[in-house]
Each structure stands twice: as C-alpha cells, then as structure tokens.
Coordinates of C-alpha atoms and ligand atoms in Angstrom, one line a residue:
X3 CA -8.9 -8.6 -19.6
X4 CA -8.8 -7.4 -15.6
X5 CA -12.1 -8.4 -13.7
X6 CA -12.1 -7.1 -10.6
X7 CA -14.5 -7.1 -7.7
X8 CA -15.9 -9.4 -4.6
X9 CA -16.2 -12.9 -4.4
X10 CA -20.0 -12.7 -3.9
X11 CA -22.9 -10.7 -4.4
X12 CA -23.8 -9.5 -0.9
X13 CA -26.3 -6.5 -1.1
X14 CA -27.3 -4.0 -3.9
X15 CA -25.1 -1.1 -2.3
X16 CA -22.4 -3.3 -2.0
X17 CA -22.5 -4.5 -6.1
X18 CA -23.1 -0.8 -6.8
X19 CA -20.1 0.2 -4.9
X20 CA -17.5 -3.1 -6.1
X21 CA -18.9 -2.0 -9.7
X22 CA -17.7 1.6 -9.2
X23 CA -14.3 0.9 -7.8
X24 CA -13.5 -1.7 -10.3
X25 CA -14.5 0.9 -13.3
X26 CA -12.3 3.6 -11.3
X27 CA -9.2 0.8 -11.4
X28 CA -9.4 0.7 -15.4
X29 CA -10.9 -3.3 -15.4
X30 CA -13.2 -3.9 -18.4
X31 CA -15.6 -6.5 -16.0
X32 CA -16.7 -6.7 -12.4
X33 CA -17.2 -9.9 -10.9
X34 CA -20.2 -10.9 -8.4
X35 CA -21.1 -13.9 -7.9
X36 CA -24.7 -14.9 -7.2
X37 CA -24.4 -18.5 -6.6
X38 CA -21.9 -19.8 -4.4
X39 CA -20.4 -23.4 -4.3
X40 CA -20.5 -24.4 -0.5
X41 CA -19.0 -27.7 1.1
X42 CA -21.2 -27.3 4.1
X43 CA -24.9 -25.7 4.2
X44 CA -25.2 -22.3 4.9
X45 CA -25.2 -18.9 3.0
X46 CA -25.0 -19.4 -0.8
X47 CA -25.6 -16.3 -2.4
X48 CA -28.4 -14.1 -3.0
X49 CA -29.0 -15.9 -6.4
X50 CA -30.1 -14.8 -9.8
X51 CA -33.7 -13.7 -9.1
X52 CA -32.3 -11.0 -6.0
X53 CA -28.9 -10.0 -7.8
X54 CA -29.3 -10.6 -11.0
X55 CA -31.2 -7.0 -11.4
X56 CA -27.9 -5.4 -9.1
X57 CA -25.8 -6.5 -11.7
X58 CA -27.3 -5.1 -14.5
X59 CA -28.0 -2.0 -13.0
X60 CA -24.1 -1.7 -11.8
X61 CA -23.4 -2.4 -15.3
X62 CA -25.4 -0.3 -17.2
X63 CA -24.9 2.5 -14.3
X64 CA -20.8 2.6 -14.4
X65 CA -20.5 1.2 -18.0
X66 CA -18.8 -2.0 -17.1
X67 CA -19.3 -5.7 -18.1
X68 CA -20.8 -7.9 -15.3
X69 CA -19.5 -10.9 -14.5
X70 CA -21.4 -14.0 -12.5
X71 CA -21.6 -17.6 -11.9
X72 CA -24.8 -19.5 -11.4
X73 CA -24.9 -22.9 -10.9
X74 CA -27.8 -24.2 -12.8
X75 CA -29.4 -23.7 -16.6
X76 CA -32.5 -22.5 -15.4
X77 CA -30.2 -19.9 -13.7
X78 CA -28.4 -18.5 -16.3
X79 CA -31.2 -18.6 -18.9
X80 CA -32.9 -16.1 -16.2
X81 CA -29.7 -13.9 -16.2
X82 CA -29.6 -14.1 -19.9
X83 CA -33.2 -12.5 -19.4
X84 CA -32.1 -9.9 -16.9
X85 CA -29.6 -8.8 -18.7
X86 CA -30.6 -8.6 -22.2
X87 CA -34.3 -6.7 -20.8
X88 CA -31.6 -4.6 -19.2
X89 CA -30.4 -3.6 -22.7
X90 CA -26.4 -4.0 -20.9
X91 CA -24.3 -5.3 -24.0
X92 CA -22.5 -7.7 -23.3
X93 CA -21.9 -9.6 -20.0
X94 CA -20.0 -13.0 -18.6
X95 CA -21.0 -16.3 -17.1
X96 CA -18.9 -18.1 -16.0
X97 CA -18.5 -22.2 -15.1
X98 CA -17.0 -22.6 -11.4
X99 CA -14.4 -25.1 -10.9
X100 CA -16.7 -27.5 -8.7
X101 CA -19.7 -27.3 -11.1
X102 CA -18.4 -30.5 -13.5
X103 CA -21.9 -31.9 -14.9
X104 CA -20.7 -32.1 -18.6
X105 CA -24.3 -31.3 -19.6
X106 CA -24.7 -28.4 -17.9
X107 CA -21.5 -27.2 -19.7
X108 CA -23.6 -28.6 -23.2
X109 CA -26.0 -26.6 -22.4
X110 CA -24.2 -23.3 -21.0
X111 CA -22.3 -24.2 -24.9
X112 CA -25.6 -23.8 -26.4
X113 CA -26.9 -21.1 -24.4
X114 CA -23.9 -19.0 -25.4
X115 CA -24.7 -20.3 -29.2
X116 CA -28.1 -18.5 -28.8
X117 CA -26.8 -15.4 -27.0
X118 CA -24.6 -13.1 -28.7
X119 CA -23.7 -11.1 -26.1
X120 CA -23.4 -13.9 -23.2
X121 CA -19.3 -14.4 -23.1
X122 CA -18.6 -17.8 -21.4
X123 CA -15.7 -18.5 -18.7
X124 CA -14.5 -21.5 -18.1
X125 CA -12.4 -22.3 -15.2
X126 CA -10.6 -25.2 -14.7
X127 CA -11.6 -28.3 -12.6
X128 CA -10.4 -28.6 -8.9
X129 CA -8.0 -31.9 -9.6
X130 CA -5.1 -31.9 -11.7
X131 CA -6.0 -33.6 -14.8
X132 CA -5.1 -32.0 -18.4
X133 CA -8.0 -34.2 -20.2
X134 CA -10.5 -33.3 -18.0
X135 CA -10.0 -29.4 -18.5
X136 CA -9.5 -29.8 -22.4
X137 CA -12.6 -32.1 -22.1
X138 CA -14.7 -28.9 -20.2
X139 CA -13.8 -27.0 -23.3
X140 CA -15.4 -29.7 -25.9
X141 CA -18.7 -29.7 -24.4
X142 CA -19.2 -26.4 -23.9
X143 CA -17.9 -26.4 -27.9
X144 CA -20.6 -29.5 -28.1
X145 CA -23.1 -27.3 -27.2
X146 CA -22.3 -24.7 -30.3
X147 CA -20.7 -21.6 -28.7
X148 CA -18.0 -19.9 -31.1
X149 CA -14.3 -19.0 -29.4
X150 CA -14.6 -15.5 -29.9
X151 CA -17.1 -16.1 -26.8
X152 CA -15.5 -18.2 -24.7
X153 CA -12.0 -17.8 -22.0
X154 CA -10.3 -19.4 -19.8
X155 CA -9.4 -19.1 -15.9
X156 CA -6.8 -21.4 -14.3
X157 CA -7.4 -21.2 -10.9
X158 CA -5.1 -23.8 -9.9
X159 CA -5.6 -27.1 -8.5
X160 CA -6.5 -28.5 -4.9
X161 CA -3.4 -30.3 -3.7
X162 CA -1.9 -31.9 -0.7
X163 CA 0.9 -30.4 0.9
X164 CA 0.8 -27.5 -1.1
X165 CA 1.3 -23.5 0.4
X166 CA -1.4 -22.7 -2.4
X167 CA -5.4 -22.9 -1.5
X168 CA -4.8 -24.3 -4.9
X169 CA -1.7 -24.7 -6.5
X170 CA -0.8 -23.5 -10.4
X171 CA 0.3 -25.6 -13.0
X172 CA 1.8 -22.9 -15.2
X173 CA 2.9 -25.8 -17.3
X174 CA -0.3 -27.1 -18.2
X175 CA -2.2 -23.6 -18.3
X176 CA 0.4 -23.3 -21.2
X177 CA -0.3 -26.6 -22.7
X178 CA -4.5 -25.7 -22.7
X179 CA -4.4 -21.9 -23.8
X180 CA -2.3 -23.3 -26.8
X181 CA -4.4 -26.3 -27.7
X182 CA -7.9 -24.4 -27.3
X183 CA -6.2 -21.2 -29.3
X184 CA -8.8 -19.6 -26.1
X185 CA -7.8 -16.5 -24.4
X186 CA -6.3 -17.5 -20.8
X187 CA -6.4 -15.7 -17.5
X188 CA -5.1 -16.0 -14.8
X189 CA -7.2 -16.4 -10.7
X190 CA -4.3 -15.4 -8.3
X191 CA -7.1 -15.4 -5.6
X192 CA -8.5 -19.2 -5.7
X193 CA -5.1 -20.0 -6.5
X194 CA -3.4 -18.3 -3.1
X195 CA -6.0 -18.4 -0.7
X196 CA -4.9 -15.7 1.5
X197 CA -4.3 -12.1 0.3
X198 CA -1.0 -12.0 1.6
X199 CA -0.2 -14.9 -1.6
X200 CA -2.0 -12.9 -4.3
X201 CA 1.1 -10.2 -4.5
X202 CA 3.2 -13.2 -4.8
X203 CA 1.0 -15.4 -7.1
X204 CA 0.7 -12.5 -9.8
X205 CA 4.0 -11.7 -10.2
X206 CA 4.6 -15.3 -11.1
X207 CA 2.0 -15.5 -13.8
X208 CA 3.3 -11.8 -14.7
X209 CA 6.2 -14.1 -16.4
X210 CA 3.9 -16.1 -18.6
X211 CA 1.9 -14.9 -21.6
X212 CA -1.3 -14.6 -20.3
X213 CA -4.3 -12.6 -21.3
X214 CA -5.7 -11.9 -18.2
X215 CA -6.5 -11.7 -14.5
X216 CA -9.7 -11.9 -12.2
X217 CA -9.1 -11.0 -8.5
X218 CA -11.4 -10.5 -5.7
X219 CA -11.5 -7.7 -4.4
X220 CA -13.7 -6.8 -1.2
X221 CA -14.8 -3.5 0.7
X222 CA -14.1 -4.9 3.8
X223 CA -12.8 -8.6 3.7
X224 CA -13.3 -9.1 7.5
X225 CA -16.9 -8.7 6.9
X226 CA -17.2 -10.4 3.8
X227 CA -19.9 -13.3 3.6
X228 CA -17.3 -15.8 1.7
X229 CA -13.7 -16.2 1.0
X230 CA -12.6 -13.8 3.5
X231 CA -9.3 -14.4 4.1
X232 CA -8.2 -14.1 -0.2
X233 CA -10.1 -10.8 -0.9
X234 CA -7.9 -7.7 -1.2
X235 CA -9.8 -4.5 0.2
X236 CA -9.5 -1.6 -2.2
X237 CA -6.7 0.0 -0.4
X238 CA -4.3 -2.8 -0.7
X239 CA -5.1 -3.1 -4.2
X240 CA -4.0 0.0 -4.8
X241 CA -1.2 0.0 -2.9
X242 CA 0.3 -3.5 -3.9
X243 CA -0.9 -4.2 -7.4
X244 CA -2.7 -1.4 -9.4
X245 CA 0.6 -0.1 -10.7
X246 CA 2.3 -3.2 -11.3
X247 CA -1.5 -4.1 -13.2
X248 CA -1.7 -0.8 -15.4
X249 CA 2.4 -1.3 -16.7
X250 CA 1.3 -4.4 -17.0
X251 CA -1.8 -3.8 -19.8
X252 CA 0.5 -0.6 -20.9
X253 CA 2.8 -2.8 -22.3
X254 CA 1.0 -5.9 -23.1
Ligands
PEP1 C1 -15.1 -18.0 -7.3 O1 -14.6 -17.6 -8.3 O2 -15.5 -17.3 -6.4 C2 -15.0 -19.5 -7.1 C3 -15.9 -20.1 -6.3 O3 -14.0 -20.0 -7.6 P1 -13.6 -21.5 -8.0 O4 -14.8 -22.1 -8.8 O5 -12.4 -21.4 -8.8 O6 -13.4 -22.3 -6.7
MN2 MN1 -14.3 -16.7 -4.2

C-alpha cells in the first residue's frame, strides 16, 4: 500500500491537485488530513464538514482511495456519510498517534464493524511502550471491526536525544505486525521530521518486510499550513524516491 499526499487538507484546489499527483505516482490512497493534532492553538484543519466533500470529490474524480484523520466520533460518522452519499468505494480513517482515548478507538472499532467500506489505520502511540500499541489494536477489535479492515502505521516514537522527530523501533514494529497477523506500514515522514531524513528513513525500512508506506507529500512545503519542514514537494519525490518506490512494489 503507498499513500501519498499532504499532511493537511488546506483548500479544495490543493486536495484536487495532491489527489492527482498521487494517482499519477502509482499510490492506491491519498492522504489529507482534516483534523490536525496541535500542541499550541492555532490552525487545525479545515475539518470534516469543509473537506470532507474535497475528498470525496478528489476520490471519485482521479479514482483513488482517500485517506483522513478526524479526531472525534461525531467526525468520522459524518465522513462515513460524505463518503458513502458520495458513492466513492472504499476509503480510510485513520487513528493519529496523539488521539489515545481507548473509547474512541471502541467506537471507531465499531464504526468500522458497521461500515464495509471504511478501512481503519491505526498508528502507533507517541511513547515507546509495546502493550500500549497491541492494546490500541484490542479496542478497536472490542469494538467489532474485522482485520481485513484494519492496518497499521509505525510512525516511530518521541524520544530524547534522538536525530529522529520520532525514532523507529524496527524491532518492535516486527514484534506487533506478527502478533496482530495486521498489515504494517511504514511513516518515514513523522518518523524523520525533516525531508532531508525521509530518503534515509525509507531505505532502512526498505530492509524489513513491510507492507507499506504513507509519506507526505506537499506542493510547496514552504507554504504548507503544518509539518513544513518533513513534506517532500513533488519534484523531490520524484527525483529521490519514486524509482526506488515502484522496484520496490515491482518486486514485492
Ligand atoms: C499525521 O499523519 O499528519 C500526524 C499527525 O501523524 P502522527 O499522528 O503520527 O503524529
Ligand atoms: Mn503531518
């Protein structure tokens, strides 16, 4: 699975545009997001009532599966909405790192139960703790959703004295995929930080066996309204990773 796009839904033209170059790159999903997790107040995303209909028109438009978080129920029961009115197949949700309210992910588990064609992601939690992320995984399983709609996303974990925004534990990633039996992919772009680290951060998980990656990717980066200095623009996408990425699913 390859999801490619920006870290945040900014504007309609923008999603349309993000949509279209990740189709063009060979990715099966988009990413978007339309809530943002902020430590300090200020811009949080658009949110589901604004972006939610960009989403589902970028989908439907380019043929490509949307991907989102949101950080409430209500939220994603109103993207289920959009998205299913929008007649786009299937889409993704998924659960951000900082968002641990175990019944929130009971009731995204039953949400995804109820929806056939909502595919759950579930990232791991910001500290390093192997319980805790197998833990994410049983209450979202609490709440009823099958595997064959549910992945994962290590995304590394926030540590002192680390070169990593947030720093992999390959081990561990390992240790989950194998005791969930859930697909895994891997986040080089929460995990480095800066773009300059993604390069660097994929060919390292390009030695495990992972299903997967999901790496922002941003029109301008300068300009971008969040995680500006970790989004790729297109053109270094294609210069530093879309060929090692296509051998990469060519062979897989
Ligand atoms: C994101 O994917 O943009 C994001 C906020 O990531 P994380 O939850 O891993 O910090
Ligand atoms: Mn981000």
């Amino acid at each position: 699975m390859l999801i490619l796009g920006s870290c945040a839904a900014e504007s309609e033209e923008q999603v349309m545009w993000s949509a279209r170059m990740a189709k063009e790159r060979g990715a099966a999903v988009f990413r978007a997001s339309l809530d943002k997790p902020r430590t300090k107040v200020g811009w949080d995303g658009v949110g589901v009532d604004t972006g939610g209909p960009w989403l589902a028109k970028a989908s439907k438009q380019f043929g490509i599966v949307a991907a989102t978080e949101v950080m409430a129920i209500d939220d994603a029961k109103k993207f289920v909405e959009i998205m299913s009115e929008a007649s786009v197949g299937q889409f993704i949700i998924w659960l951000g790192s900082r968002n641990q309210n175990h019944k929130y992910q009971e009731a995204m588990g039953r949400l995804v139960r109820e929806n056939p064609m909502l595919i759950l992601g579930i990232k791991n939690q910001p500290w390093r703790n192997l319980d805790h992320w197998l833990g994410i995984v049983e209450h979202v399983r609490a709440g009823g959703a099958s595997d064959e709609q549910l992945f994962l996303v290590h995304r590394g974990f926030q540590e002192k004295d680390s070169e990593y925004r947030n720093k992999p534990d390959w081990k561990m990633m390992l240790e989950v995929k194998a005791k969930t039996g859930l697909p895994m992919i891997v986040d080089p772009s929460h995990i480095a930080g800066e773009a300059r680290l993604v390069i660097a951060t994929v060919n390292l998980a390009l030695k495990y066996p992972i299903d997967g990656f999901m790496i922002e990717v941003h029109a301008n980066p300068k300009m971008a309204l969040t995680d500006q200095r970790q989004q790729l623009s297109w053109e270094d996408y294609d210069l530093l990773l879309r060929q090692k990425i296509a051998s990469w699913k060519a062979n897989d």
